């Protein structure tokens, strides 16, 4: 279904879904993308992994990317005591979600930058600072948004397919939480090569 | 002028402009971004470096990112016999530019994906194939667009400054053409640490 021919997984009889299929097509570019996502979503930070995954899921929802919003929503839920309801609210209506005032100001910034880099205002940044956001937190929020504006376009711009069953995303999320993005993609690429 | 406090370059009395200032703030994320850009714009490809830089410059122009469209326009020109007029036409009105029919179909795809991953159609891809575009060329075009939708949001979303003097961009472009993106950023980061 993708616009280009992607490697077929013997066990599936077709290509891997979403960004994974693309990454098995071009492992050279997959490596730095996964490294970047690992650092931003799983590396050392004063934002929790769950908070960062919620920003990624919200941006992917705004970009209407089903694969990315579902997998990052599932990873966020896995890191937040499996609270899928909370993640759904943050994706679709964060203002009414039971999250910290600081995270709300960062999600506000996320919505601006998703629209375009120039949509953010000094007031948006001041509001985040007033809730205690640091320079590093503001930087990482903007870069997470930017990275998902990349990933969402990559996934949908090449017409990849996405499973509908939430159980598939939950299972994959558990692997990502345990092993990280790079390792899970490398395992997928190895599965093709076998 | 940026929304966060970036490292000051002793020789400038202020931070580096554009993405460079951000990369000196967070070298961990700079490394994979530069690696990704190096592979896509300078790595092995059947598209010339000049063609790939023109795609990057066009997308950055569409996203109204002055720093990125100017530096990548300058790098493109440096790789195209210093033809700044051609690069300007490709940025602002590629349909009337003196470029190959294949590159025009790839720039059409670029404009769609810049708007959003779902804006591309089967017809856009078929048109590129009819001009001889390969799967790898279509893949790399979409990923270059996605990467610059990231970089443009990163640069403008954090309110970085950009010099107005075209000579500054020409000089930096010459360094990039010679040494690549990673090396030039690493040299900038070392200049801060001195």
XYZ file of C-alpha atoms in Angstrom:
388
model
C 0.000 0.000 0.000
C 2.985 2.320 0.492
C 4.006 4.538 -2.428
C 7.339 2.710 -2.657
C 8.171 -0.980 -2.461
C 9.264 -1.849 1.082
C 10.930 -5.063 2.312
C 8.444 -7.833 3.059
C 8.504 -9.493 6.488
C 8.290 -13.265 5.961
C 6.066 -13.761 9.046
C 3.637 -10.981 8.021
C 3.564 -11.599 4.286
C 3.860 -7.831 3.855
C 5.968 -4.880 5.036
C 6.171 -3.670 8.630
C 3.624 -0.914 9.341
C 4.285 2.798 9.771
C 7.792 4.134 10.176
C 9.171 0.627 10.802
C 8.646 -0.428 7.195
C 10.439 2.721 6.020
C 13.285 2.127 8.430
C 13.858 -1.383 7.108
C 14.005 0.154 3.600
C 16.690 2.685 4.595
C 18.542 1.626 7.770
C 21.203 4.353 7.256
C 18.704 7.145 7.935
C 16.810 5.063 10.506
C 19.814 5.017 12.851
C 20.084 8.785 13.512
C 16.284 9.195 13.632
C 16.039 6.519 16.332
C 19.026 7.948 18.188
C 17.400 11.398 18.206
C 14.068 10.010 19.426
C 15.789 7.917 22.103
C 17.661 10.943 23.473
C 14.600 13.189 23.465
C 11.983 10.747 24.767
C 14.062 8.377 26.907
C 17.280 10.229 27.780
C 18.096 12.181 30.919
C 15.493 14.918 31.478
C 13.490 16.685 34.179
C 10.385 15.806 32.152
C 9.252 12.222 32.734
C 9.252 9.762 29.805
C 5.434 9.692 30.092
C 5.219 13.495 29.768
C 7.490 13.505 26.719
C 5.589 10.675 25.042
C 2.334 12.585 25.629
C 3.802 15.601 23.794
C 4.785 13.280 20.900
C 1.318 11.677 20.853
C -0.446 15.051 20.971
C 1.565 16.442 18.041
C 0.989 13.258 16.030
C -2.747 13.536 16.753
C -2.683 17.167 15.566
C -0.930 16.010 12.391
C -3.578 13.291 11.994
C -0.943 10.544 11.807
C -2.738 7.410 13.002
C 0.339 5.191 13.330
C 2.435 7.697 15.315
C -0.340 8.956 17.605
C -1.343 5.364 18.420
C 2.111 3.944 19.094
C 3.314 6.969 21.099
C -0.029 7.073 22.909
C 0.494 3.408 23.807
C 4.071 4.061 24.979
C 2.868 7.038 27.058
C 0.122 4.918 28.646
C 2.602 2.137 29.405
C 4.716 4.696 31.276
C 1.737 6.205 33.109
C 0.312 3.144 34.846
C -1.595 2.114 31.681
C -3.858 5.165 31.968
C -5.111 5.164 28.373
C -7.967 7.509 29.246
C -5.552 10.202 30.414
C -3.480 9.845 27.249
C -6.605 10.122 25.087
C -7.606 13.333 26.869
C -4.112 14.818 26.501
C -4.124 14.015 22.789
C -7.517 15.494 22.019
C -8.220 18.094 24.746
C -5.231 18.645 27.037
C -6.730 21.750 28.658
C -9.202 19.530 30.528
C -6.678 16.770 31.382
C -5.497 15.949 34.905
C -1.870 16.972 34.293
C 0.440 19.587 35.796
C 0.007 23.278 34.908
C 3.592 23.184 33.561
C 2.834 20.349 31.136
C -0.213 22.290 29.928
C 1.979 25.277 29.033
C 4.355 22.936 27.174
C 1.435 21.363 25.276
C 0.311 24.872 24.361
C 3.794 25.519 22.922
C 3.579 22.155 21.136
C 0.338 23.141 19.399
C 1.864 26.412 18.189
C 5.054 24.856 16.818
C 3.077 22.060 15.127
C 1.337 24.776 13.104
C 4.651 26.449 12.275
C 7.816 27.720 13.917
C 6.623 31.321 13.828
C 3.293 30.638 15.554
C 4.864 30.623 19.011
C 4.888 33.938 20.910
C 6.921 35.423 23.756
C 3.746 35.064 25.876
C 3.607 31.295 25.277
C 7.186 30.989 26.520
C 6.594 33.319 29.494
C 3.575 31.237 30.540
C 5.762 28.103 30.559
C 8.466 29.852 32.602
C 5.883 31.048 35.121
C 4.988 27.385 35.712
C 8.650 26.547 36.295
C 9.684 25.306 32.843
C 13.442 25.501 32.310
C 15.323 26.465 29.146
C 16.177 22.807 28.593
C 12.517 21.765 28.995
C 11.370 24.459 26.550
C 14.134 23.476 24.102
C 13.305 19.797 24.286
C 9.571 20.416 23.927
C 10.104 22.432 20.728
C 12.501 19.822 19.355
C 10.143 16.919 20.197
C 7.368 18.739 18.310
C 9.710 19.363 15.376
C 10.847 15.717 15.323
C 7.257 14.479 15.209
C 6.351 16.953 12.469
C 9.149 15.122 10.626
C 8.130 11.556 11.546
C 4.426 12.154 10.838
C 5.217 13.508 7.345
C 7.615 10.635 6.692
C 5.032 8.005 7.675
C 2.039 9.497 5.844
C 3.966 11.110 2.978
C 5.046 7.647 1.808
C 1.582 6.151 2.327
C 2.494 3.451 4.869
C -0.163 1.200 6.362
C -1.161 1.011 10.040
C -2.831 -1.827 11.957
C -6.178 -0.982 13.585
C -5.931 -3.405 16.541
C -4.876 -1.496 19.722
C -3.401 -4.742 21.091
C -0.651 -4.647 18.454
C 0.383 -1.167 19.586
C 0.284 -2.147 23.284
C 2.581 -5.105 22.617
C 4.996 -3.008 20.612
C 4.909 -0.244 23.248
C 5.972 -2.749 25.894
C 8.997 -3.660 23.771
C 9.878 0.000 23.229
C 9.625 0.766 26.956
C 11.939 -2.145 27.713
C 14.487 -1.851 24.903
C 14.197 1.626 23.328
C 13.548 2.793 19.778
C 16.894 1.887 18.200
C 16.916 -1.704 19.472
C 13.338 -2.407 18.407
C 13.999 -1.109 14.883
C 17.257 -3.039 14.601
C 15.403 -6.216 15.598
C 12.815 -5.527 12.883
C 15.533 -5.016 10.277
C 17.219 -8.250 11.344
C 13.870 -10.059 10.956
C 13.782 -8.994 7.292
C 17.332 -10.112 6.643
C 16.802 -13.584 8.083
C 16.837 37.240 21.013
C 16.172 33.485 21.208
C 13.484 32.296 23.645
C 16.109 30.413 25.651
C 19.601 31.432 26.736
C 22.157 30.025 24.290
C 25.954 29.833 24.684
C 27.707 33.069 23.731
C 30.500 32.940 21.152
C 33.398 35.057 22.474
C 34.285 36.394 18.982
C 30.660 37.384 18.216
C 29.647 38.678 21.638
C 26.396 36.736 21.173
C 25.143 33.257 20.256
C 25.655 31.604 16.860
C 22.696 32.266 14.505
C 19.973 29.826 13.475
C 20.275 26.143 14.206
C 23.966 26.479 15.082
C 23.212 28.345 18.319
C 20.715 25.625 19.287
C 23.208 22.894 18.448
C 25.849 24.425 20.733
C 23.175 24.442 23.498
C 22.397 20.724 23.078
C 25.232 18.879 21.292
C 23.674 15.461 22.135
C 20.703 16.071 19.831
C 22.830 18.012 17.324
C 24.888 14.906 16.490
C 22.069 12.716 15.071
C 20.420 15.700 13.317
C 23.677 16.502 11.528
C 24.289 12.838 10.740
C 20.809 12.558 9.198
C 21.295 15.723 7.127
C 24.751 14.599 5.999
C 23.419 11.233 4.785
C 20.438 12.754 2.992
C 22.095 15.785 1.403
C 25.694 14.630 0.954
C 25.606 10.822 1.022
C 25.542 8.418 -1.908
C 22.544 9.169 -4.135
C 21.433 9.330 -7.761
C 20.244 12.870 -7.020
C 23.100 15.379 -7.077
C 23.980 17.295 -3.892
C 22.802 20.466 -5.665
C 19.386 18.915 -6.425
C 18.958 17.760 -2.838
C 19.987 21.134 -1.406
C 17.448 22.811 -3.722
C 14.690 20.610 -2.272
C 15.826 21.615 1.242
C 15.929 25.310 0.296
C 12.497 25.170 -1.370
C 10.860 23.542 1.662
C 12.524 26.047 4.008
C 11.255 28.877 1.792
C 7.746 27.393 1.948
C 8.044 27.273 5.742
C 9.252 30.903 5.697
C 12.417 30.024 7.617
C 14.909 32.736 6.631
C 17.999 31.116 8.144
C 17.441 27.652 6.608
C 16.325 28.818 3.164
C 19.311 31.174 2.952
C 22.015 28.767 4.112
C 20.702 25.822 2.077
C 20.153 28.134 -0.898
C 23.792 29.201 -0.557
C 24.997 25.592 -0.314
C 22.892 24.670 -3.365
C 24.344 27.587 -5.352
C 27.878 26.632 -4.314
C 27.219 23.166 -5.747
C 25.640 24.499 -8.941
C 28.411 26.729 -10.271
C 27.319 29.604 -7.992
C 24.060 29.981 -9.918
C 22.168 31.946 -7.270
C 19.525 33.023 -9.780
C 18.571 29.402 -10.524
C 18.342 28.629 -6.809
C 16.130 31.666 -6.237
C 13.790 30.536 -9.030
C 13.634 26.978 -7.660
C 12.796 28.292 -4.198
C 10.028 30.639 -5.256
C 8.690 29.322 -8.599
C 10.221 25.972 -9.548
C 7.731 25.338 -12.367
C 9.483 28.016 -14.441
C 13.037 26.988 -13.483
C 15.584 25.498 -15.883
C 15.761 22.115 -14.145
C 14.991 18.540 -15.194
C 11.366 17.361 -15.501
C 12.184 14.725 -12.857
C 13.321 17.322 -10.325
C 10.119 19.274 -10.979
C 8.020 16.233 -10.060
C 10.079 15.804 -6.879
C 9.610 19.488 -5.984
C 5.874 18.999 -6.512
C 5.979 16.119 -4.003
C 8.015 18.351 -1.673
C 5.347 21.039 -1.693
C 2.626 18.511 -0.839
C 4.519 16.897 2.039
C 5.502 20.317 3.430
C 1.771 21.006 3.829
C 1.200 17.621 5.469
C 1.922 13.939 4.985
C -1.578 13.269 3.686
C -1.482 15.953 0.979
C 0.491 13.759 -1.418
C -1.517 11.682 -3.892
C -0.903 8.566 -5.963
C -0.871 10.890 -9.014
C 2.004 12.934 -7.599
C 4.039 9.752 -7.164
C 3.067 8.401 -10.603
C 4.169 11.669 -12.227
C 7.588 11.318 -10.578
C 7.907 7.697 -11.716
C 7.006 8.674 -15.276
C 10.012 11.011 -15.225
C 12.243 8.177 -14.057
C 12.264 8.773 -10.294
C 13.228 5.634 -8.356
C 11.811 4.394 -5.049
C 14.965 5.549 -3.299
C 14.707 9.035 -4.855
C 11.043 9.331 -3.860
C 11.858 8.080 -0.355
C 14.745 10.488 0.091
C 12.745 13.430 -1.264
C 9.941 12.819 1.246
C 12.437 12.389 4.087
C 14.379 15.548 3.120
C 11.099 17.490 3.199
C 10.216 15.953 6.573
C 13.670 16.743 7.992
C 13.392 20.398 6.951
C 9.884 20.669 8.375
C 11.677 19.646 11.589
C 14.690 21.968 11.260
C 12.578 24.992 10.241
C 10.307 24.558 13.287
C 13.314 24.060 15.552
C 15.017 27.239 14.299
C 11.955 29.523 14.334
C 10.130 27.853 17.234
C 12.944 28.877 19.559
C 13.196 32.378 18.086
C 16.812 32.243 16.897
C 18.386 35.192 15.070
C 19.670 35.191 11.472
C 22.229 37.476 9.826
C 20.986 39.503 6.830
C 24.318 39.699 4.941
C 24.360 37.114 2.100
C 28.169 37.063 2.290
C 28.011 35.375 5.700
C 25.911 32.547 4.255
C 28.185 32.178 1.215
C 31.232 31.817 3.455
C 29.509 29.278 5.674
C 28.213 27.377 2.639
C 31.772 27.004 1.363
C 32.762 25.424 4.700
C 29.771 23.071 4.598
C 30.546 21.993 1.024
C 34.129 21.248 2.040
C 33.661 19.661 5.467
C 29.985 18.635 5.853
C 27.334 19.532 8.429
C 28.647 17.534 11.393
C 32.191 18.907 11.185
C 31.082 22.523 10.855
C 28.796 22.234 13.901
C 31.457 20.477 15.935
C 33.892 23.294 15.117
C 31.287 25.832 16.286
C 30.758 23.947 19.552
C 34.519 23.800 20.108
C 34.710 27.568 19.546
C 32.290 28.082 22.469
C 34.231 25.778 24.763
C 37.589 27.495 24.142
